[in-house]
């Protein structure tokens, strides 16, 4: 019997307990192994967006291997994630790419941005498959680059949409973000478009560098506009920003892309203050992730294992690289091959690509010149009694269908590349 | 008015930190002639120590900070004894050694704290003091300012009122003449780097609850400390303190009313202008060859 995606998910879930009892993948030594490369930052400022993903991949791979591996083209393979730390340095990213390809990695997963740009030419020429978490890396000239998991930052629109529907009295907002093109400005453009689409006026957008040691002046400057909504468009500084809002006694709504390690935010502020903050990344023990539409193997079991093995390390990317890994397995099984271009063709050939949060489709030609990005439903998460809880899944595709022109205009206003 | 008053408070608090960062750098350079590029990492070590002891192991904050000071001081003393002293005749060698220490301390922080998200320390003093109708001052920030100002006061007293302080200033003015007067240069150098590193450790410990703690946080510290030192006058402690508060006020107001990126660019521009118009800095003195 061939292993289908459904069987893979079932098998992975069923073997969590086995993995937990110490069943070692070494018992299966001697079988064929396929290597999946992660050319990611594991040190430096961007480490929170790399290392937790490797940990997550190791958990998922251990579970798959403990279940006997995966059958691809009549062969049984063990999965071996192999990490390379490029520290978000483009030269090291090239070395990492060469090292992992030299190590026969079948796919290279990357965070995105300039480090992806540094290796794309080689990947195209060498016919290698590379994934990114940033769809904005995709261009008409990069057919081998796909974003099959995260549609950063497009999903941010759903949080603003939900906020306006539930709090129609909100009229004004301010945005703060880092001034880099890859994350901060992309995210700001989506938030600006989302606020405009929701009829909320953006009073000010503050782009700051990575050298800020005190956020009080930035926050107090923005709050002098008396906004109804304070929006944090990137992740790195959410804790000191929320702390500065708390110190300034901000009474309005807070919307953010992420709220990683929110326990620390609560410790610096209060449970009452963070109540109702809207963001986009759930804990994976969220009851809403037990619904039938979710396409991630045993989210709560994955969460428990991660928290036990890597306490305090969970970030938004912890499940995203593993989601790409499971997508790769599905595509490789459909292709009956582990050859990069065969897997890529099978992945792209699926009109209903697997997506962690449910139905999705290949999208992107409208903004990036190529439908190489999987976009679908995305959760809106709010803080409730000290825990992150999903309040609703909303369609990013529907929002894009209605508001793509606004988004394109906002991106162009900020000098960002669109087709 | 509310924003203006709040910005003044923010400026003073930030100025206290800038001064702590800069005086250590000035002291070490003045006495030893070494540009200590690892000074920011000594601040980072102070912050990491408080994170490790207080946030991770429940050691009281008021005990963790002195331990951070002692640890930073010990690292400074080791640097003086084994790196700077053997290279005393070659300032460039000392500078390169300090860059090596910078990387070593960053790696140590990685090994101790792991490579995940930035570390956070919950403020031990969580009350917010409301002053009048407008001003809100977190007690943690007020505490940090009070300790920083006290430390600067003690340092000033030590330098101006004690024999050791006089000896230290004498060495900073002229090392050879001081040695001829019987001042033990090795001992004074140890005191200078010990005090300078302790100031850095104190700054890091006090800052720990107020910002993201990462192995690379020293980068911002050293840039700011250099700006303050150059604007104040290289080798001038009073100049460094004055420049710290002036630069903090400038940076805070530009960030609040315009943009943080503009504030950083203009801050560097001010440094360049000072170097062109008054190369000795606002309170530095010209020393003849």
Coordinates of C-alpha atoms in Angstrom, one line a residue, chain A residues 42-45 47-48 51-52 55 179 204-218 220-222 224 226 236-240 243 246-249 261 264 267-269 312-315, chain B residues 2-3 6-7 10 13-14 18 21 51 110 113-123 126 128 136-138 141 207-212 214 216 220-221 224 251-252 255-261 264:
Chain A
X42 CA 20.7 29.7 14.0
X43 CA 22.7 32.5 15.5
X44 CA 22.4 36.3 15.5
X45 CA 19.3 38.5 15.5
X47 CA 18.0 33.0 15.0
X48 CA 14.5 32.9 16.4
X51 CA 16.6 27.4 14.9
X52 CA 13.1 26.6 16.2
X55 CA 14.0 21.7 16.1
X179 CA 13.0 49.6 8.3
X204 CA 1.7 57.5 11.1
X205 CA 4.0 54.7 10.2
X206 CA 7.3 54.6 12.1
X207 CA 10.2 52.7 10.5
X208 CA 13.0 52.1 13.0
X209 CA 16.4 50.5 12.7
X210 CA 17.8 47.5 14.6
X211 CA 19.9 49.8 16.9
X212 CA 17.0 51.0 19.2
X213 CA 17.9 50.6 22.9
X214 CA 14.8 52.5 24.2
X215 CA 11.4 52.2 22.7
X216 CA 9.7 54.7 24.9
X217 CA 10.4 57.7 22.6
X218 CA 9.1 55.8 19.5
X220 CA 5.2 58.0 22.9
X221 CA 5.8 59.8 19.6
X222 CA 3.3 57.5 17.9
X224 CA 0.7 61.5 20.5
X226 CA -4.1 59.5 19.8
X236 CA 11.8 41.2 16.8
X237 CA 10.8 44.0 19.3
X238 CA 7.3 43.1 20.3
X239 CA 8.2 42.6 23.9
X240 CA 9.8 46.0 24.5
X243 CA 6.1 47.1 27.6
X246 CA 1.9 49.4 29.1
X247 CA 4.1 52.1 30.6
X248 CA 2.3 54.7 28.6
X249 CA -1.1 53.4 29.8
X261 CA 7.0 34.1 24.0
X264 CA 7.5 37.1 29.0
X267 CA 5.6 39.1 33.0
X268 CA 6.7 42.6 31.9
X269 CA 3.2 44.0 31.8
X312 CA 11.3 28.6 25.7
X313 CA 12.4 28.2 22.1
X314 CA 9.0 28.2 20.3
X315 CA 8.6 30.9 17.7
Chain B
X2 CA 2.6 66.0 27.9
X3 CA 4.9 64.6 25.2
X6 CA 7.8 62.8 29.0
X7 CA 10.6 63.2 26.5
X10 CA 13.2 59.7 28.8
X13 CA 17.0 58.2 32.0
X14 CA 18.7 57.4 28.7
X18 CA 24.9 56.5 28.0
X21 CA 28.7 53.2 29.0
X51 CA 19.2 37.2 33.2
X110 CA 25.7 32.0 22.9
X113 CA 22.0 31.4 26.9
X114 CA 21.5 29.4 23.7
X115 CA 20.8 30.9 20.3
X116 CA 17.0 31.3 20.5
X117 CA 14.9 34.4 21.0
X118 CA 16.2 37.5 22.8
X119 CA 16.3 37.0 26.6
X120 CA 13.9 39.0 28.8
X121 CA 14.0 39.9 32.4
X122 CA 10.8 40.9 34.1
X123 CA 11.3 44.2 36.0
X126 CA 6.9 47.0 38.4
X128 CA 4.5 53.1 37.6
X136 CA 4.3 58.3 34.0
X137 CA 7.6 57.0 35.1
X138 CA 8.1 53.2 35.5
X141 CA 13.6 53.1 35.1
X207 CA 19.5 47.6 31.6
X208 CA 18.6 43.9 31.7
X209 CA 14.9 44.4 32.6
X210 CA 14.5 47.2 30.1
X211 CA 15.5 45.8 26.8
X212 CA 16.1 42.7 24.6
X214 CA 21.2 39.2 23.0
X216 CA 25.1 41.1 20.0
X220 CA 24.8 49.4 19.8
X221 CA 26.5 50.2 23.2
X224 CA 26.9 55.1 21.2
X251 CA 18.4 61.3 20.2
X252 CA 15.2 61.1 22.3
X255 CA 13.1 60.0 17.7
X256 CA 10.0 61.1 19.4
X257 CA 9.1 64.0 17.1
X258 CA 10.6 62.6 13.9
X259 CA 12.1 59.2 13.5
X260 CA 14.7 57.0 15.2
X261 CA 16.6 56.4 12.0
X264 CA 20.9 57.9 14.5

